[in-house]
Amino acid sequence: MTVSKTLIDDTVERSALTLGMVGGGHGSFFGPVHRAAMRLSGRWRVAAGAFSSDRDRSIASGRALGVAPDRIYGSGEELADREAARPDRIDAAVVVTPNSSHFEACRALLRRRIPTICDKPMTADLVEANALVDAVASARTPFAVTYTYAGYPMVRQARELVRSGALGPIRLVHVEYLQEWLAEPVEKQGNNQAAWRLDPKRAGLSGALGDIGTHAFQLVEYVTGMEVTEVAGELHRIVEGRQLDDNGFVRMRLANGANGLLWASQVASGVDNALRVRVFGQKGNLDWRQEEPNTLSLAISGEPVATLVRAKPYLSVPSRAAAWLPAGAPDGYLEALAAIYSRIADAVAAGPGYDASREPGFPTIRDGWRGMAFVDAAVRSSRQSGEWIRVPAWGRSDLA
Amino acid sequence: MTVSKTLIDDTVERSALTLGMVGGGHGSFFGPVHRAAMRLSGRWRVAAGAFSSDRDRSIASGRALGVAPDRIYGSGEELADREAARPDRIDAAVVVTPNSSHFEACRALLRRRIPTICDKPMTADLVEANALVDAVASARTPFAVTYTYAGYPMVRQARELVRSGALGPIRLVHVEYLQEWLAEPVEKQGNNQAAWRLDPKRAGLSGALGDIGTHAFQLVEYVTGMEVTEVAGELHRIVEGRQLDDNGFVRMRLANGANGLLWASQVASGVDNALRVRVFGQKGNLDWRQEEPNTLSLAISGEPVATLVRAKPYLSVPSRAAAWLPAGAPDGYLEALAAIYSRIADAVAAGPGYDASREPGFPTIRDGWRGMAFVDAAVRSSRQSGEWIRVPAWGRSDLA
Amino acid sequence: MTVSKTLIDDTVERSALTLGMVGGGHGSFFGPVHRAAMRLSGRWRVAAGAFSSDRDRSIASGRALGVAPDRIYGSGEELADREAARPDRIDAAVVVTPNSSHFEACRALLRRRIPTICDKPMTADLVEANALVDAVASARTPFAVTYTYAGYPMVRQARELVRSGALGPIRLVHVEYLQEWLAEPVEKQGNNQAAWRLDPKRAGLSGALGDIGTHAFQLVEYVTGMEVTEVAGELHRIVEGRQLDDNGFVRMRLANGANGLLWASQVASGVDNALRVRVFGQKGNLDWRQEEPNTLSLAISGEPVATLVRAKPYLSVPSRAAAWLPAGAPDGYLEALAAIYSRIADAVAAGPGYDASREPGFPTIRDGWRGMAFVDAAVRSSRQSGEWIRVPAWGRSDLA
Amino acid sequence: MTVSKTLIDDTVERSALTLGMVGGGHGSFFGPVHRAAMRLSGRWRVAAGAFSSDRDRSIASGRALGVAPDRIYGSGEELADREAARPDRIDAAVVVTPNSSHFEACRALLRRRIPTICDKPMTADLVEANALVDAVASARTPFAVTYTYAGYPMVRQARELVRSGALGPIRLVHVEYLQEWLAEPVEKQGNNQAAWRLDPKRAGLSGALGDIGTHAFQLVEYVTGMEVTEVAGELHRIVEGRQLDDNGFVRMRLANGANGLLWASQVASGVDNALRVRVFGQKGNLDWRQEEPNTLSLAISGEPVATLVRAKPYLSVPSRAAAWLPAGAPDGYLEALAAIYSRIADAVAAGPGYDASREPGFPTIRDGWRGMAFVDAAVRSSRQSGEWIRVPAWGRSDLA
């Protein structure tokens, strides 16, 4: 088992980068998620921020995050202007506000030539998107949109498979992104995440299609390597009284004439968050599901269905380079180990007050000792033709 | 969708903790994995280390990791003694050396009352384990063993289910942990990870059973909440010429008289890393597989089989507290987003040399703009009874 | 384990029924399938037939099937007229010709008040369908269309679940039926099944949509218990040169205003035959896939996902009544046992020429004896504290 | 799509064979299952029987099954003697009584040189099994044991894969057969199937191991093509008060030195009937589960995991020859179609009393007409650029 060196290896010397955040303070859904991903990457440190459009809230969040007081700002524009004037200016900034604020913040950052990372959908409408294209062209600095799914190793493999011609000419594409969280009118029941996403002033010209349909669409173009040239569709407001769509069916035509179907729904009761893309060529199809992201199904006509697994040597270089851990240590391992490290931190931080008798949330000396007692007994049993051997109980007097 | 506050929320002020590492330098498999998990936790910073038993290698690794030169040591004992003497001594230390070195390092740390985290299996044999029990008892400081699987939300749910009586009295347990990486004699072909694990001097009294059987065993006791009282089994050396087991079948008897089977194998060709535990009570069974860690199957006799999903409100508090992201954002999301952040860091770090025309490994302005062009066209199609609407191509003159 | 008495139980006295077949002779795809299903049902015997529009071929097929020579006919009309005149006239007839011949044959049978079973799609177009409605109304005799999927126990359960209100008001329906067998222009390469299905003269007004889209459509109306009131869609001829569609995307509106998507494709490379229906109500969704027909997934928002299994006591009466075997003996068991009975028949039919030394295709005395030798050894081992016990080899002298 | 000709094709002239049954009358679990499989095979007709050891019950069952009164007997011995004396003697006989009666019946049949089919386990103990081996050798007539799982196409493929060397030398085998139906003491609660299986006088020397462990064992030897040479194990009586085992763990050693584990349980609460076999060679493994019998997983080290599907052209000849229907029409299709034919038979048998207004349990003219109305509307919508087209409702006046 060898670790993919590209992502997990932190024994390569690399300069740490500083980041400014626009949005992402207390109560934000995606702010902590972005910061956790940054920490995992080991490449970024939050050094500045306009964490809320309310200055006091921004300051409170910034302090909790350990940001220096003089680098906590009240708006993206202020952050851009004042950071640009510092000798230790941030290396980049990320914008994770509601959609309708993306444009102004990104434009201000780009004017100052600060590399910019923008959450999706990029803007509230196409007019703003056009203007941002110009702003990026002028700034000549990196600009990224956090379409997270493009970061999955098996999505990258899917793209490489299409590119390689393994499927033959592409004929049909089916993509769906289903969620249930707007199946009831929660926007009227105090759910702020729902409220702004269904408010045209904050979300822009679409609800579900903008929020998650854009992810699905990006996957289609990313995986096929082709542009969609035409769409025909229908957006629905399934829950009464909504101003923006909560469900949409869209037919698509791709650059080579292939036909596609896109279904985005936030009223798909019983489904948490299910994104799936299938691409059919003349020779076969591929199938990827976000709920089991470590595998990719490849069905070539006339052959057994192949299940490709994250990080295996038979994958393409771009796919392998996107994996943190080797095959067999699927995503989740790092989270589990990090959970244990968090609980140990709790115990250590408790200091003298540490109560070893409470269930600590991490394996302790007892678990370590039990493992050795087990191995010891099993080895002895094996040496004695499989006889039963007693495993001493924890804490019994015969231990000493 | 609400985020579980316990793990992902970093807007709570918490003191950062410092850690010393014993082992984990250049070429280590688990060193970078532990550090990635620490970073993700946001609670730890590596501040000292004896990264290798070779002092020069230790220094090189420590420098790459940004550790101050005066806190890079040549052994665990030295680290314990010298850190204990510092006013800014480390808050805790982790030992990730080969098995046979765990004991000395842990004992030295505990003597200095430094909270200690030890990789599994805890020691080379039961004699050492007994001695370490005494050392922990004397030190009165937290001691953890990194049995990672206990950190999975659905493993914690499994434990709660047994505890709740949902399965009735436990009757049968089946656990298996299969890997293929020792199916060929790779220990003779330059694989150091294999070489020390199959060398009694470095691995201790068992190969596969110590390396992964202990994980399986810990799961059994963790999930059932009972001790194994007797074992009967057989260890095999399937690949010729080995001194330690590469496969083992072990029957177990639990404290309440339940019967169990444990199978650990590192010669299970075609399997990367498959850990599965099933517990059968009088009323039904539960089933968890590390390869799909976000779900837990619960089959109560006479009822439909229930699939429990990570982070859902119907789970127990300990299970929910171990989840980083809400249900539907399964493990892997953070890794994918972190991969994107890493690639953005590459681009930003490239500075003026940034070549926007190369495929950057992250979504760019083009992707952001395409998404808005799609939403714009789909909204217009929907308003025009589903007519086909052209999506403008990227880079065409009509964009402006 | 108790057998559902309704289908498998043949110890209830029931009159056997006689059937006439129109179509289904040598070279027919579905003729043998229908006859196998009839035999399995134990209720029908083929007693007459017009097995081909070519009289000689009809006679040859009829003889092979053991039909009396005077009951082999040259057309459906002839069969209807002459059978109607016999005192031992057939109890019913089935029409399994290409689509465009269904109408004439069914009308002739109905005129003679012969209960009629018709393959799907029922007719070549809606004009014929309207006329057949009148003919059935006049005949006052059973008329059936073999939409097979309505016979699956878990499809029946899906219908009952919607009916019970378990999903709440229905909002969204997604159905897809994918096949790959027309991905290449096989209709020009000697594939007769393809040739008639893509020929408007024999298939009627649609290709894929008529052939398999009607199955998908029937499932939607069957499971939801509602009519589709409007459709909007697009049929494609993906493989060049075709006169009829080989792929179609259809949006649907149901009687209660729910929205639906139907995708039928016979060019979905890499997919044999995948039919899946999902129904989303306000409270949750159900999901059934023909490839795993024994289970039905039921996801109610806020609850664990339930997997319902064929033949279990918690299912509705109509669902249980459609199961041949108890839960746990999934479909396939009867086929496997029937395969063994077929091979035994080969051996018995071989008579004196039976060569016991050849691999017979069924388990023999050797297998029976081995099983007893195993049980005997295992029982002895268990009585001797799990010691190893030799299992005697087959054919060794110590056997006697 | 072409049908495998070997099993489904009934247009090949073949002599029908007659069968005598010993056991399998009213109240029998497997009697009707065997007869359904025979009917499906199309090769057998039950012409005689000793359906019960109680002569009156035997007569009642035989009559219901349409057996001529003079061929209904009171015991297997009587059946053997009297059928042997008839000019139209049965072609073969099947014995489906409780285990302890197998031996006498089989021996009587073999003495008369009647080809014999015996349910498993073959006898009550090894002494009887040895004697039966002699009886078969003397009779020189076909003798079969109904180990059904050997009839599955993908089990046959598994055997061929091992034989072909695809897995390399076999090293490890894991087989488990789990059921829950004896998890409670149902043998004391009126369950006759349970009562005789747990009674040493009727079941023989083992309970679960004889009843289902023999299936698992046969699979091991069948798939590997090797004999098990030694076993070591432990049988449990988990439910108190039982005389025979309801659970067993058995280690096995195969002829080539490979190690195996067999687990048979009838107290595995929450599991209906789960049989799974895995074989690991040096190069990779195969995995087959009875619950999804149409696929076989093949994992060769270093390659994507391959899912092989029933009836596909890439399979071996013996595997394809065991499939009734082509790939994509998985097992279950015949049962579903047969269920429909059964309900049609009900309607036809009802004669003039047929009430067309009741839900008939099969698709009717309404379903047929709806399908055509759908196709008609979808074709028109497609011709009109995807406009919405109304689908006429069933029964409305505009139909005529």
PDB file of N, CA, C and O in Angstrom, chain D residues 81-108:
ATOM      1  N   ASP D  81     -42.356 -51.134  -6.063  1.00  0.00           N
ATOM      2  CA  ASP D  81     -42.701 -52.500  -6.465  1.00  0.00           C
ATOM      3  C   ASP D  81     -43.797 -52.508  -7.524  1.00  0.00           C
ATOM      4  O   ASP D  81     -43.695 -53.199  -8.527  1.00  0.00           O
ATOM      5  N   ARG D  82     -44.832 -51.722  -7.291  1.00  0.00           N
ATOM      6  CA  ARG D  82     -45.980 -51.815  -8.208  1.00  0.00           C
ATOM      7  C   ARG D  82     -45.732 -51.088  -9.513  1.00  0.00           C
ATOM      8  O   ARG D  82     -46.171 -51.544 -10.567  1.00  0.00           O
ATOM      9  N   GLU D  83     -45.025 -49.966  -9.445  1.00  0.00           N
ATOM     10  CA  GLU D  83     -44.713 -49.280 -10.704  1.00  0.00           C
ATOM     11  C   GLU D  83     -43.768 -50.134 -11.566  1.00  0.00           C
ATOM     12  O   GLU D  83     -43.908 -50.189 -12.784  1.00  0.00           O
ATOM     13  N   ALA D  84     -42.836 -50.812 -10.899  1.00  0.00           N
ATOM     14  CA  ALA D  84     -41.886 -51.634 -11.651  1.00  0.00           C
ATOM     15  C   ALA D  84     -42.595 -52.739 -12.424  1.00  0.00           C
ATOM     16  O   ALA D  84     -42.093 -53.231 -13.446  1.00  0.00           O
ATOM     17  N   ALA D  85     -43.766 -53.117 -11.934  1.00  0.00           N
ATOM     18  CA  ALA D  85     -44.505 -54.205 -12.567  1.00  0.00           C
ATOM     19  C   ALA D  85     -45.393 -53.729 -13.714  1.00  0.00           C
ATOM     20  O   ALA D  85     -45.975 -54.538 -14.430  1.00  0.00           O
ATOM     21  N   ARG D  86     -45.528 -52.457 -13.882  1.00  0.00           N
ATOM     22  CA  ARG D  86     -46.425 -51.936 -14.923  1.00  0.00           C
ATOM     23  C   ARG D  86     -45.682 -51.786 -16.247  1.00  0.00           C
ATOM     24  O   ARG D  86     -44.511 -51.437 -16.263  1.00  0.00           O
ATOM     25  N   PRO D  87     -46.401 -51.999 -17.345  1.00  0.00           N
ATOM     26  CA  PRO D  87     -45.758 -51.770 -18.653  1.00  0.00           C
ATOM     27  C   PRO D  87     -45.449 -50.276 -18.852  1.00  0.00           C
ATOM     28  O   PRO D  87     -44.446 -49.931 -19.476  1.00  0.00           O
ATOM     29  N   ASP D  88     -46.322 -49.402 -18.290  1.00  0.00           N
ATOM     30  CA  ASP D  88     -46.087 -47.957 -18.430  1.00  0.00           C
ATOM     31  C   ASP D  88     -45.426 -47.399 -17.171  1.00  0.00           C
ATOM     32  O   ASP D  88     -45.772 -46.337 -16.699  1.00  0.00           O
ATOM     33  N   ARG D  89     -44.508 -48.170 -16.653  1.00  0.00           N
ATOM     34  CA  ARG D  89     -43.876 -47.752 -15.394  1.00  0.00           C
ATOM     35  C   ARG D  89     -43.286 -46.350 -15.502  1.00  0.00           C
ATOM     36  O   ARG D  89     -42.907 -45.887 -16.572  1.00  0.00           O
ATOM     37  N   ILE D  90     -43.231 -45.659 -14.362  1.00  0.00           N
ATOM     38  CA  ILE D  90     -42.676 -44.303 -14.324  1.00  0.00           C
ATOM     39  C   ILE D  90     -41.236 -44.297 -14.837  1.00  0.00           C
ATOM     40  O   ILE D  90     -40.506 -45.267 -14.686  1.00  0.00           O
ATOM     41  N   ASP D  91     -40.873 -43.160 -15.407  1.00  0.00           N
ATOM     42  CA  ASP D  91     -39.512 -43.019 -15.900  1.00  0.00           C
ATOM     43  C   ASP D  91     -38.532 -42.747 -14.764  1.00  0.00           C
ATOM     44  O   ASP D  91     -37.343 -43.026 -14.886  1.00  0.00           O
ATOM     45  N   ALA D  92     -39.038 -42.154 -13.692  1.00  0.00           N
ATOM     46  CA  ALA D  92     -38.160 -41.833 -12.560  1.00  0.00           C
ATOM     47  C   ALA D  92     -39.027 -41.541 -11.338  1.00  0.00           C
ATOM     48  O   ALA D  92     -40.255 -41.440 -11.452  1.00  0.00           O
ATOM     49  N   ALA D  93     -38.375 -41.417 -10.176  1.00  0.00           N
ATOM     50  CA  ALA D  93     -39.107 -41.063  -8.959  1.00  0.00           C
ATOM     51  C   ALA D  93     -38.292 -40.056  -8.168  1.00  0.00           C
ATOM     52  O   ALA D  93     -37.061 -40.018  -8.249  1.00  0.00           O
ATOM     53  N   VAL D  94     -39.022 -39.260  -7.379  1.00  0.00           N
ATOM     54  CA  VAL D  94     -38.348 -38.286  -6.526  1.00  0.00           C
ATOM     55  C   VAL D  94     -38.789 -38.508  -5.076  1.00  0.00           C
ATOM     56  O   VAL D  94     -39.959 -38.775  -4.808  1.00  0.00           O
ATOM     57  N   VAL D  95     -37.841 -38.391  -4.149  1.00  0.00           N
ATOM     58  CA  VAL D  95     -38.106 -38.622  -2.730  1.00  0.00           C
ATOM     59  C   VAL D  95     -37.949 -37.302  -1.974  1.00  0.00           C
ATOM     60  O   VAL D  95     -36.854 -36.744  -1.905  1.00  0.00           O
ATOM     61  N   VAL D  96     -39.068 -36.787  -1.459  1.00  0.00           N
ATOM     62  CA  VAL D  96     -39.024 -35.503  -0.741  1.00  0.00           C
ATOM     63  C   VAL D  96     -39.628 -35.623   0.660  1.00  0.00           C
ATOM     64  O   VAL D  96     -40.286 -34.718   1.152  1.00  0.00           O
ATOM     65  N   THR D  97     -39.383 -36.732   1.292  1.00  0.00           N
ATOM     66  CA  THR D  97     -39.841 -36.960   2.670  1.00  0.00           C
ATOM     67  C   THR D  97     -38.837 -36.367   3.655  1.00  0.00           C
ATOM     68  O   THR D  97     -37.756 -35.925   3.254  1.00  0.00           O
ATOM     69  N   PRO D  98     -39.148 -36.372   4.966  1.00  0.00           N
ATOM     70  CA  PRO D  98     -38.100 -36.028   5.941  1.00  0.00           C
ATOM     71  C   PRO D  98     -36.884 -36.937   5.791  1.00  0.00           C
ATOM     72  O   PRO D  98     -36.990 -38.079   5.315  1.00  0.00           O
ATOM     73  N   ASN D  99     -35.733 -36.401   6.214  1.00  0.00           N
ATOM     74  CA  ASN D  99     -34.447 -37.051   5.951  1.00  0.00           C
ATOM     75  C   ASN D  99     -34.399 -38.538   6.270  1.00  0.00           C
ATOM     76  O   ASN D  99     -33.855 -39.337   5.502  1.00  0.00           O
ATOM     77  N   SER D 100     -34.951 -38.924   7.413  1.00  0.00           N
ATOM     78  CA  SER D 100     -34.738 -40.291   7.881  1.00  0.00           C
ATOM     79  C   SER D 100     -35.477 -41.317   7.028  1.00  0.00           C
ATOM     80  O   SER D 100     -35.201 -42.509   7.123  1.00  0.00           O
ATOM     81  N   SER D 101     -36.398 -40.871   6.178  1.00  0.00           N
ATOM     82  CA  SER D 101     -37.096 -41.816   5.303  1.00  0.00           C
ATOM     83  C   SER D 101     -36.475 -41.917   3.929  1.00  0.00           C
ATOM     84  O   SER D 101     -36.926 -42.709   3.094  1.00  0.00           O
ATOM     85  N   HIS D 102     -35.468 -41.064   3.651  1.00  0.00           N
ATOM     86  CA  HIS D 102     -34.875 -41.078   2.307  1.00  0.00           C
ATOM     87  C   HIS D 102     -34.301 -42.450   1.952  1.00  0.00           C
ATOM     88  O   HIS D 102     -34.491 -42.962   0.855  1.00  0.00           O
ATOM     89  N   PHE D 103     -33.585 -43.005   2.929  1.00  0.00           N
ATOM     90  CA  PHE D 103     -32.797 -44.184   2.606  1.00  0.00           C
ATOM     91  C   PHE D 103     -33.658 -45.355   2.126  1.00  0.00           C
ATOM     92  O   PHE D 103     -33.409 -45.944   1.075  1.00  0.00           O
ATOM     93  N   GLU D 104     -34.688 -45.672   2.917  1.00  0.00           N
ATOM     94  CA  GLU D 104     -35.507 -46.843   2.552  1.00  0.00           C
ATOM     95  C   GLU D 104     -36.172 -46.651   1.196  1.00  0.00           C
ATOM     96  O   GLU D 104     -36.222 -47.556   0.363  1.00  0.00           O
ATOM     97  N   ALA D 105     -36.683 -45.441   0.980  1.00  0.00           N
ATOM     98  CA  ALA D 105     -37.379 -45.196  -0.284  1.00  0.00           C
ATOM     99  C   ALA D 105     -36.418 -45.272  -1.462  1.00  0.00           C
ATOM    100  O   ALA D 105     -36.696 -45.922  -2.485  1.00  0.00           O
ATOM    101  N   CYS D 106     -35.275 -44.648  -1.314  1.00  0.00           N
ATOM    102  CA  CYS D 106     -34.309 -44.663  -2.424  1.00  0.00           C
ATOM    103  C   CYS D 106     -33.841 -46.086  -2.720  1.00  0.00           C
ATOM    104  O   CYS D 106     -33.714 -46.483  -3.882  1.00  0.00           O
ATOM    105  N   ARG D 107     -33.554 -46.822  -1.636  1.00  0.00           N
ATOM    106  CA  ARG D 107     -33.070 -48.187  -1.855  1.00  0.00           C
ATOM    107  C   ARG D 107     -34.103 -49.034  -2.590  1.00  0.00           C
ATOM    108  O   ARG D 107     -33.787 -49.787  -3.509  1.00  0.00           O
ATOM    109  N   ALA D 108     -35.367 -48.870  -2.200  1.00  0.00           N
ATOM    110  CA  ALA D 108     -36.435 -49.633  -2.866  1.00  0.00           C
ATOM    111  C   ALA D 108     -36.512 -49.281  -4.347  1.00  0.00           C
ATOM    112  O   ALA D 108     -36.672 -50.141  -5.218  1.00  0.00           O
TER     113      ALA D 108
END
